[in-house]
Amino acid sequence: MNYNIALLKGDGIGPEIVESAVRVLEAVGKKYGHTFNFTSYLIGGCAIDATGAPLPEETVAGCLASDSVLLGAVGGPKWDTLPGNLRPEKALLGIRAAMELYTNLRPAKLYSVLKDACPLRADLVEKGFDLLIVRELTGGIYFGERGYRQGKYGEEAYDTEAYSVYEIERIAVAAFDAAMKRNKKVTSIDKANVLESSRLWRKVVHQVAERYPEVTLSDMLVDNAAMQLVRNPAQFDVVVTSNMFGDILSDEASQITGSIGMLPSASLGATGRGLYEPIHGSAPDIAGKNLANPIATVLSAAMMLRYSFGLQKEADAIEQAIDKVLCEGYRTADIAAGAEAVGTVEMTDLIIKALED
Ligand code: NAD
């Protein structure tokens, strides 16, 4: 098959890590008989320098015309003093809105060979863990009615959590579809003991579950979920939740892996096209030094194969190649814990070699 991928390399380490992912995708294409065509567009600080805007129209048009989008990272000290609407990070919200991406997928995986990086007690994460947080991205309290008014104690501010059946249904479908590609277990997180919007959330998620008889569904209150994530993260497969709860829980989940350079993400909408990016930023402190860990971006490319192109075995092959390289003991500096490390290019070479074996 032939796939057109828009590349948004961005700033800092962005170009280096996207280059790694491109090389890995080319190796996958060669091995499995696919052609990936890459077109680069400007985003973030480099776009400001070249065009005066962090998200040029050409970039939006190019992304919308592509089959999927791979993003490095944006931002850096050079652009930190610009006003808010001209900041590189503004481009991230802009491209997500333009692509109408309402689902955010954030895997948090602790490889058993990297368990020393995990801040949790060793006996809690003996076998590692591998969970996926599915966060609703365009609804809920971050987008609800808000304002100031006079209340019982004088001036007060308010925000509103509101979810429609439609919004809950489509995020639940995304979660159950993802679970079908994993271990067929969904935990829906809400606060149904207090919030009306959570009671609707729970009801609709259960209705959607009836369409997926192979998937086991359980409900968990958000306060308990925050606790369970640090008590026994291995109990989770797919976790689905609202925008605000997902914002908080996905950061908690990524922290307990201890390795920011290892974590990919995907944002999806109603079409197959998605935006795939590492969760870390542009790491200006190590940019251009061949020190960046390319694994988060390579894993983002694997997610693109799985979730946008339906290339399950190709995605598995990338993930297995990374497992193999880590099991052989190779590390970039961020996960080497002081031991000898390889650079960005060498880690990429090793992943490609493991893929080809
Ligand atoms: P950061 O994620 O860029 O870096 C935090 C720390 O982690 C740094 O020490 C960095 O060297 C290290 N690190 C990050 N990714 C790494 C990798 N792949 N390999 C090895 N080490 C890695 O966060 P920050 O320092 O707070 O922000 C730097 C810039 O990135 C800022 O301009 C910020 O606004 C921007 N940012 C962009 C995104 C994005 O593009 N999605 C996300 C977060 C921050």
Tab-separated table of C-alpha atoms and ligand atoms in Angstrom:
chain	number	residue	atom	x	y	z
A	1	MET	CA	0.000	0.000	0.000
A	2	ASN	CA	0.927	3.630	-0.495
A	3	TYR	CA	0.639	6.146	2.376
A	4	ASN	CA	1.203	9.911	2.387
A	5	ILE	CA	2.568	11.144	5.690
A	6	ALA	CA	2.907	14.825	6.622
A	7	LEU	CA	5.966	15.491	8.780
A	8	LEU	CA	5.950	18.363	11.277
A	9	LYS	CA	9.495	18.261	12.588
A	10	GLY	CA	9.268	21.461	14.620
A	11	ASP	CA	12.055	22.732	16.840
A	12	GLY	CA	14.862	21.571	19.141
A	13	ILE	CA	15.280	17.800	18.933
A	14	GLY	CA	12.170	17.581	16.670
A	15	PRO	CA	14.075	17.198	13.365
A	16	GLU	CA	16.441	14.535	14.788
A	17	ILE	CA	13.736	12.314	16.275
A	18	VAL	CA	11.397	12.633	13.289
A	19	GLU	CA	14.315	11.651	11.046
A	20	SER	CA	14.737	8.493	13.175
A	21	ALA	CA	11.059	7.606	12.798
A	22	VAL	CA	11.217	8.186	9.033
A	23	ARG	CA	14.172	5.821	8.740
A	24	VAL	CA	12.350	3.149	10.767
A	25	LEU	CA	9.173	3.560	8.666
A	26	GLU	CA	11.227	3.206	5.487
A	27	ALA	CA	12.722	-0.020	6.836
A	28	VAL	CA	9.210	-1.295	7.676
A	29	GLY	CA	8.015	-0.317	4.194
A	30	LYS	CA	10.877	-2.227	2.611
A	31	LYS	CA	10.260	-5.321	4.730
A	32	TYR	CA	6.463	-5.468	4.330
A	33	GLY	CA	6.011	-3.963	0.847
A	34	HIS	CA	4.525	-0.546	1.657
A	35	THR	CA	5.491	2.860	0.298
A	36	PHE	CA	5.503	5.799	2.675
A	37	ASN	CA	5.711	9.219	0.985
A	38	PHE	CA	6.861	11.985	3.310
A	39	THR	CA	6.201	15.727	2.942
A	40	SER	CA	7.578	18.162	5.527
A	41	TYR	CA	5.724	21.270	6.693
A	42	LEU	CA	6.735	24.014	9.093
A	43	ILE	CA	5.300	24.284	12.599
A	44	GLY	CA	6.271	26.108	15.788
A	45	GLY	CA	9.326	28.315	16.179
A	46	CYS	CA	10.848	27.448	12.796
A	47	ALA	CA	7.533	28.429	11.160
A	48	ILE	CA	7.554	31.759	13.036
A	49	ASP	CA	11.091	32.439	11.788
A	50	ALA	CA	10.202	31.593	8.186
A	51	THR	CA	6.650	32.964	7.887
A	52	GLY	CA	5.833	34.989	11.014
A	53	ALA	CA	3.138	32.494	12.113
A	54	PRO	CA	3.480	29.309	14.234
A	55	LEU	CA	0.958	27.400	12.112
A	56	PRO	CA	1.074	28.508	8.458
A	57	GLU	CA	-2.011	27.788	6.318
A	58	GLU	CA	0.095	25.622	4.049
A	59	THR	CA	0.866	23.351	7.014
A	60	VAL	CA	-2.817	22.930	7.895
A	61	ALA	CA	-3.720	22.239	4.249
A	62	GLY	CA	-0.859	19.741	3.926
A	63	CYS	CA	-1.918	17.866	7.074
A	64	LEU	CA	-5.565	17.737	5.972
A	65	ALA	CA	-4.510	16.379	2.582
A	66	SER	CA	-2.300	13.665	4.101
A	67	ASP	CA	-3.176	10.150	5.273
A	68	SER	CA	-1.629	10.918	8.669
A	69	VAL	CA	0.669	13.321	10.489
A	70	LEU	CA	3.858	12.770	12.501
A	71	LEU	CA	4.965	15.611	14.767
A	72	GLY	CA	8.303	16.072	16.564
A	73	ALA	CA	8.019	18.900	19.112
A	74	VAL	CA	7.797	22.670	19.119
A	75	GLY	CA	9.135	25.545	21.177
A	76	GLY	CA	12.351	26.802	22.682
A	77	PRO	CA	13.864	29.767	24.546
A	78	LYS	CA	14.202	31.819	21.351
A	79	TRP	CA	10.411	32.201	21.117
A	80	ASP	CA	9.552	32.257	24.848
A	81	THR	CA	9.046	36.021	25.022
A	82	LEU	CA	6.527	36.235	22.159
A	83	PRO	CA	2.881	37.035	23.042
A	84	GLY	CA	0.610	34.009	23.694
A	85	ASN	CA	-1.074	33.802	20.292
A	86	LEU	CA	2.307	33.885	18.517
A	87	ARG	CA	3.941	31.222	20.701
A	88	PRO	CA	5.039	27.974	19.003
A	89	GLU	CA	2.849	25.927	21.408
A	90	LYS	CA	-0.239	27.730	20.044
A	91	ALA	CA	0.307	25.770	16.833
A	92	LEU	CA	-0.339	22.482	18.679
A	93	LEU	CA	-3.852	23.543	19.719
A	94	GLY	CA	-4.386	24.960	16.237
A	95	ILE	CA	-3.492	21.795	14.350
A	96	ARG	CA	-5.496	19.569	16.735
A	97	ALA	CA	-8.545	21.812	16.238
A	98	ALA	CA	-8.081	21.998	12.445
A	99	MET	CA	-7.884	18.197	12.247
A	100	GLU	CA	-10.915	17.848	14.602
A	101	LEU	CA	-9.140	15.390	16.873
A	102	TYR	CA	-11.350	14.392	19.785
A	103	THR	CA	-9.551	11.270	21.017
A	104	ASN	CA	-6.187	11.274	22.724
A	105	LEU	CA	-4.396	7.970	23.158
A	106	ARG	CA	-1.560	7.935	25.669
A	107	PRO	CA	0.094	4.599	26.306
A	108	ALA	CA	2.190	4.280	29.446
A	109	LYS	CA	4.419	1.259	29.326
A	110	LEU	CA	7.071	0.265	31.793
A	111	TYR	CA	9.463	-2.168	30.158
A	112	SER	CA	10.557	-4.727	32.730
A	113	VAL	CA	14.192	-4.096	31.718
A	114	LEU	CA	13.738	-0.405	32.593
A	115	LYS	CA	11.959	-0.911	35.886
A	116	ASP	CA	14.749	0.796	37.807
A	117	ALA	CA	13.582	4.083	36.211
A	118	CYS	CA	10.136	3.640	37.788
A	119	PRO	CA	9.605	5.715	40.933
A	120	LEU	CA	7.299	3.026	42.388
A	121	ARG	CA	8.495	0.302	44.763
A	122	ALA	CA	10.106	-2.587	42.859
A	123	ASP	CA	7.645	-5.250	44.091
A	124	LEU	CA	4.710	-3.221	42.682
A	125	VAL	CA	6.099	-3.215	39.137
A	126	GLU	CA	8.017	-6.478	39.024
A	127	LYS	CA	6.624	-7.449	35.618
A	128	GLY	CA	6.325	-3.928	34.205
A	129	PHE	CA	2.969	-2.570	33.004
A	130	ASP	CA	1.393	-1.551	29.732
A	131	LEU	CA	-1.717	0.602	29.785
A	132	LEU	CA	-3.419	2.977	27.375
A	133	ILE	CA	-5.281	6.082	28.492
A	134	VAL	CA	-8.032	7.158	26.097
A	135	ARG	CA	-8.857	10.769	26.921
A	136	GLU	CA	-11.748	12.784	25.478
A	137	LEU	CA	-10.064	15.846	24.027
A	138	THR	CA	-12.591	18.403	22.821
A	139	GLY	CA	-15.420	18.425	25.372
A	140	GLY	CA	-16.129	18.618	29.089
A	141	ILE	CA	-15.166	21.328	31.518
A	142	TYR	CA	-12.291	22.727	29.421
A	143	PHE	CA	-14.818	23.761	26.778
A	144	GLY	CA	-18.019	24.211	28.838
A	145	GLU	CA	-19.813	27.410	29.759
A	146	ARG	CA	-17.740	29.572	32.078
A	147	GLY	CA	-17.711	33.003	33.583
A	148	TYR	CA	-18.001	35.176	36.648
A	149	ARG	CA	-21.151	35.924	38.641
A	150	GLN	CA	-22.354	37.030	42.039
A	151	GLY	CA	-22.789	34.076	44.380
A	152	LYS	CA	-23.563	33.479	48.044
A	153	TYR	CA	-20.146	34.848	49.121
A	154	GLY	CA	-19.851	37.640	46.515
A	155	GLU	CA	-17.971	37.361	43.221
A	156	GLU	CA	-17.339	33.804	42.053
A	157	ALA	CA	-16.071	32.080	38.944
A	158	TYR	CA	-17.535	28.925	37.427
A	159	ASP	CA	-16.783	26.328	34.769
A	160	THR	CA	-19.205	23.697	33.538
A	161	GLU	CA	-18.711	20.015	32.872
A	162	ALA	CA	-21.129	18.978	30.117
A	163	TYR	CA	-21.045	15.891	27.937
A	164	SER	CA	-23.493	14.870	25.241
A	165	VAL	CA	-24.461	11.270	24.502
A	166	TYR	CA	-22.812	11.769	21.106
A	167	GLU	CA	-19.458	12.821	22.599
A	168	ILE	CA	-19.410	9.999	25.155
A	169	GLU	CA	-20.418	7.427	22.586
A	170	ARG	CA	-17.664	8.307	20.112
A	171	ILE	CA	-14.896	8.310	22.745
A	172	ALA	CA	-16.210	5.008	24.138
A	173	VAL	CA	-16.115	3.504	20.650
A	174	ALA	CA	-12.501	4.680	20.297
A	175	ALA	CA	-11.644	3.000	23.614
A	176	PHE	CA	-13.363	-0.292	22.796
A	177	ASP	CA	-11.787	-0.334	19.313
A	178	ALA	CA	-8.379	0.186	20.927
A	179	ALA	CA	-9.098	-2.569	23.479
A	180	MET	CA	-9.903	-4.974	20.640
A	181	LYS	CA	-6.335	-4.392	19.381
A	182	ARG	CA	-4.908	-4.979	22.881
A	183	ASN	CA	-5.993	-7.110	25.852
A	184	LYS	CA	-9.746	-6.528	25.523
A	185	LYS	CA	-10.244	-4.852	28.874
A	186	VAL	CA	-11.679	-1.340	29.401
A	187	THR	CA	-11.831	0.576	32.668
A	188	SER	CA	-14.114	3.621	32.467
A	189	ILE	CA	-13.209	6.350	34.936
A	190	ASP	CA	-15.825	8.776	36.217
A	191	LYS	CA	-17.193	10.429	39.341
A	192	ALA	CA	-20.691	8.976	39.042
A	193	ASN	CA	-21.248	9.085	42.811
A	194	VAL	CA	-21.329	12.902	42.574
A	195	LEU	CA	-21.602	14.218	39.014
A	196	GLU	CA	-24.649	14.003	36.763
A	197	SER	CA	-22.400	14.199	33.676
A	198	SER	CA	-20.532	11.137	34.999
A	199	ARG	CA	-23.795	9.229	35.448
A	200	LEU	CA	-24.603	9.833	31.788
A	201	TRP	CA	-21.006	8.918	30.915
A	202	ARG	CA	-21.359	5.581	32.708
A	203	LYS	CA	-24.726	4.794	31.130
A	204	VAL	CA	-23.528	5.488	27.570
A	205	VAL	CA	-20.234	3.615	28.009
A	206	HIS	CA	-22.232	0.559	29.135
A	207	GLN	CA	-24.515	0.860	26.104
A	208	VAL	CA	-21.473	0.949	23.797
A	209	ALA	CA	-19.992	-2.061	25.638
A	210	GLU	CA	-22.908	-4.198	24.461
A	211	ARG	CA	-21.504	-3.913	20.922
A	212	TYR	CA	-18.189	-5.398	22.109
A	213	PRO	CA	-19.027	-8.693	23.830
A	214	GLU	CA	-15.369	-9.768	23.802
A	215	VAL	CA	-14.290	-6.765	25.881
A	216	THR	CA	-14.576	-6.738	29.677
A	217	LEU	CA	-15.765	-3.381	31.046
A	218	SER	CA	-15.429	-2.119	34.597
A	219	ASP	CA	-16.112	1.287	36.160
A	220	MET	CA	-13.842	3.075	38.592
A	221	LEU	CA	-14.236	6.368	40.421
A	222	VAL	CA	-11.517	8.860	39.554
A	223	ASP	CA	-10.188	9.188	43.111
A	224	ASN	CA	-9.766	5.432	43.318
A	225	ALA	CA	-8.163	5.392	39.823
A	226	ALA	CA	-5.524	7.930	40.909
A	227	MET	CA	-4.717	5.591	43.805
A	228	GLN	CA	-4.815	2.350	41.814
A	229	LEU	CA	-2.388	3.757	39.225
A	230	VAL	CA	0.349	3.929	41.838
A	231	ARG	CA	-0.786	0.827	43.752
A	232	ASN	CA	-1.144	-1.669	40.921
A	233	PRO	CA	-0.732	-0.142	37.439
A	234	ALA	CA	-0.528	-3.606	35.839
A	235	GLN	CA	-4.274	-4.133	36.468
A	236	PHE	CA	-5.151	-1.713	33.630
A	237	ASP	CA	-5.320	-2.300	29.888
A	238	VAL	CA	-7.408	0.507	28.320
A	239	VAL	CA	-8.610	3.373	30.514
A	240	VAL	CA	-11.263	5.708	29.070
A	241	THR	CA	-12.115	9.001	30.661
A	242	SER	CA	-13.180	12.618	30.252
A	243	ASN	CA	-10.988	15.515	29.206
A	244	MET	CA	-10.062	16.770	32.692
A	245	PHE	CA	-9.725	13.383	34.412
A	246	GLY	CA	-7.666	12.179	31.423
A	247	ASP	CA	-5.404	15.215	31.566
A	248	ILE	CA	-4.510	14.441	35.169
A	249	LEU	CA	-4.384	10.627	35.003
A	250	SER	CA	-2.303	10.531	31.794
A	251	ASP	CA	0.388	12.678	33.393
A	252	GLU	CA	0.347	10.481	36.480
A	253	ALA	CA	0.639	7.372	34.292
A	254	SER	CA	3.540	8.781	32.284
A	255	GLN	CA	5.392	9.786	35.447
A	256	ILE	CA	5.307	6.267	36.849
A	257	THR	CA	7.160	4.946	33.786
A	258	GLY	CA	10.006	7.304	34.710
A	259	SER	CA	11.128	7.745	31.077
A	260	ILE	CA	9.744	10.731	29.189
A	261	GLY	CA	11.781	9.835	26.086
A	262	MET	CA	9.926	6.525	25.710
A	263	LEU	CA	6.278	7.639	25.575
A	264	PRO	CA	4.316	8.131	22.353
A	265	SER	CA	0.827	9.553	21.832
A	266	ALA	CA	-1.864	9.742	19.213
A	267	SER	CA	-4.763	12.107	18.650
A	268	LEU	CA	-7.570	10.842	16.439
A	269	GLY	CA	-10.795	12.161	14.959
A	270	ALA	CA	-13.618	10.704	12.924
A	271	THR	CA	-11.427	9.981	9.905
A	272	GLY	CA	-8.523	7.546	9.953
A	273	ARG	CA	-6.111	10.478	9.893
A	274	GLY	CA	-4.365	11.132	13.179
A	275	LEU	CA	-1.670	13.256	14.736
A	276	TYR	CA	1.117	11.202	16.273
A	277	GLU	CA	3.746	12.713	18.550
A	278	PRO	CA	6.002	11.948	21.495
A	279	ILE	CA	4.687	13.298	24.801
A	280	HIS	CA	7.927	15.147	25.549
A	281	GLY	CA	8.858	18.633	24.350
A	282	SER	CA	11.623	19.967	22.119
A	283	ALA	CA	14.382	19.447	24.733
A	284	PRO	CA	16.440	22.488	23.638
A	285	ASP	CA	19.124	21.550	26.202
A	286	ILE	CA	20.165	18.525	24.133
A	287	ALA	CA	19.125	19.593	20.605
A	288	GLY	CA	21.614	18.917	17.803
A	289	LYS	CA	23.884	16.817	20.046
A	290	ASN	CA	22.797	13.314	18.974
A	291	LEU	CA	21.627	12.767	22.578
A	292	ALA	CA	17.841	12.585	22.141
A	293	ASN	CA	16.052	9.313	22.729
A	294	PRO	CA	14.178	8.645	19.461
A	295	ILE	CA	12.037	5.818	20.912
A	296	ALA	CA	8.949	7.926	21.817
A	297	THR	CA	8.764	9.200	18.244
A	298	VAL	CA	9.452	5.794	16.689
A	299	LEU	CA	6.686	4.344	18.900
A	300	SER	CA	4.410	7.198	17.748
A	301	ALA	CA	5.066	6.058	14.176
A	302	ALA	CA	4.165	2.487	15.230
A	303	MET	CA	0.885	3.828	16.651
A	304	MET	CA	0.219	5.504	13.300
A	305	LEU	CA	0.629	2.164	11.543
A	306	ARG	CA	-1.738	0.497	14.023
A	307	TYR	CA	-4.440	3.133	14.479
A	308	SER	CA	-4.485	5.036	11.168
A	309	PHE	CA	-3.375	2.417	8.664
A	310	GLY	CA	-4.514	-0.824	10.352
A	311	LEU	CA	-1.009	-2.287	9.944
A	312	GLN	CA	-1.006	-4.315	13.139
A	313	LYS	CA	1.835	-6.705	12.369
A	314	GLU	CA	4.086	-3.878	11.141
A	315	ALA	CA	3.382	-1.923	14.366
A	316	ASP	CA	4.107	-5.034	16.440
A	317	ALA	CA	7.390	-5.484	14.533
A	318	ILE	CA	8.582	-1.979	15.502
A	319	GLU	CA	7.623	-2.495	19.154
A	320	GLN	CA	9.323	-5.891	19.250
A	321	ALA	CA	12.479	-4.442	17.655
A	322	ILE	CA	12.590	-1.787	20.422
A	323	ASP	CA	12.041	-4.475	23.097
A	324	LYS	CA	14.904	-6.484	21.632
A	325	VAL	CA	17.329	-3.551	21.543
A	326	LEU	CA	16.474	-2.663	25.166
A	327	CYS	CA	16.808	-6.298	26.271
A	328	GLU	CA	20.245	-6.402	24.633
A	329	GLY	CA	21.161	-3.589	27.009
A	330	TYR	CA	21.392	-0.599	24.672
A	331	ARG	CA	20.287	2.739	26.159
A	332	THR	CA	20.259	6.397	25.219
A	333	ALA	CA	21.640	8.729	27.905
A	334	ASP	CA	18.223	9.572	29.438
A	335	ILE	CA	17.576	5.907	30.344
A	336	ALA	CA	21.171	4.757	30.882
A	337	ALA	CA	21.281	5.643	34.602
A	338	GLY	CA	24.896	6.733	34.210
A	339	ALA	CA	25.996	3.645	32.247
A	340	GLU	CA	27.425	3.829	28.737
A	341	ALA	CA	24.920	5.190	26.248
A	342	VAL	CA	24.375	5.265	22.489
A	343	GLY	CA	23.315	8.339	20.508
A	344	THR	CA	20.100	9.092	18.605
A	345	VAL	CA	21.492	7.837	15.286
A	346	GLU	CA	23.012	4.686	16.784
A	347	MET	CA	19.784	3.798	18.642
A	348	THR	CA	17.892	4.228	15.378
A	349	ASP	CA	20.412	1.992	13.554
A	350	LEU	CA	19.983	-0.671	16.253
A	351	ILE	CA	16.168	-0.598	15.999
A	352	ILE	CA	16.358	-0.907	12.199
A	353	LYS	CA	18.817	-3.785	12.472
A	354	ALA	CA	16.553	-5.599	14.954
A	355	LEU	CA	13.625	-5.016	12.595
A	356	GLU	CA	15.474	-6.479	9.652
A	357	ASP	CA	16.720	-9.582	11.520
B	1	NAD	P1	10.947	18.754	27.493
B	1	NAD	O1	10.066	17.568	27.431
B	1	NAD	O2	11.377	19.336	26.188
B	1	NAD	O3	12.275	18.411	28.342
B	1	NAD	C1	12.238	18.018	29.705
B	1	NAD	C2	13.538	17.255	30.040
B	1	NAD	O4	13.465	15.968	29.426
B	1	NAD	C3	14.796	17.922	29.467
B	1	NAD	O5	15.860	17.709	30.378
B	1	NAD	C4	15.064	17.183	28.185
B	1	NAD	O6	16.423	17.150	27.810
B	1	NAD	C5	14.544	15.782	28.509
B	1	NAD	N1	14.009	15.109	27.320
B	1	NAD	C6	12.826	15.373	26.689
B	1	NAD	N2	12.701	14.582	25.627
B	1	NAD	C7	13.797	13.800	25.581
B	1	NAD	C8	14.230	12.782	24.698
B	1	NAD	N3	13.526	12.392	23.632
B	1	NAD	N4	15.439	12.212	24.931
B	1	NAD	C9	16.173	12.575	25.993
B	1	NAD	N5	15.810	13.512	26.871
B	1	NAD	C10	14.633	14.136	26.661
B	1	NAD	O7	10.182	19.846	28.368
B	1	NAD	P2	10.582	21.364	28.720
B	1	NAD	O8	12.056	21.466	28.942
B	1	NAD	O9	9.655	21.761	29.778
B	1	NAD	O10	10.208	22.201	27.425
B	1	NAD	C11	11.119	22.525	26.376
B	1	NAD	C12	10.343	23.190	25.245
B	1	NAD	O11	9.436	22.229	24.687
B	1	NAD	C13	9.492	24.367	25.712
B	1	NAD	O12	9.566	25.375	24.722
B	1	NAD	C14	8.100	23.793	25.808
B	1	NAD	O13	7.100	24.746	25.629
B	1	NAD	C15	8.128	22.806	24.659
B	1	NAD	N6	7.147	21.693	24.760
B	1	NAD	C16	6.635	21.260	23.601
B	1	NAD	C17	5.786	20.168	23.604
B	1	NAD	C18	5.272	19.667	22.292
B	1	NAD	O14	5.771	20.068	21.257
B	1	NAD	N7	4.306	18.764	22.289
B	1	NAD	C19	5.470	19.525	24.799
B	1	NAD	C20	6.053	19.978	25.992
B	1	NAD	C21	6.912	21.076	25.958
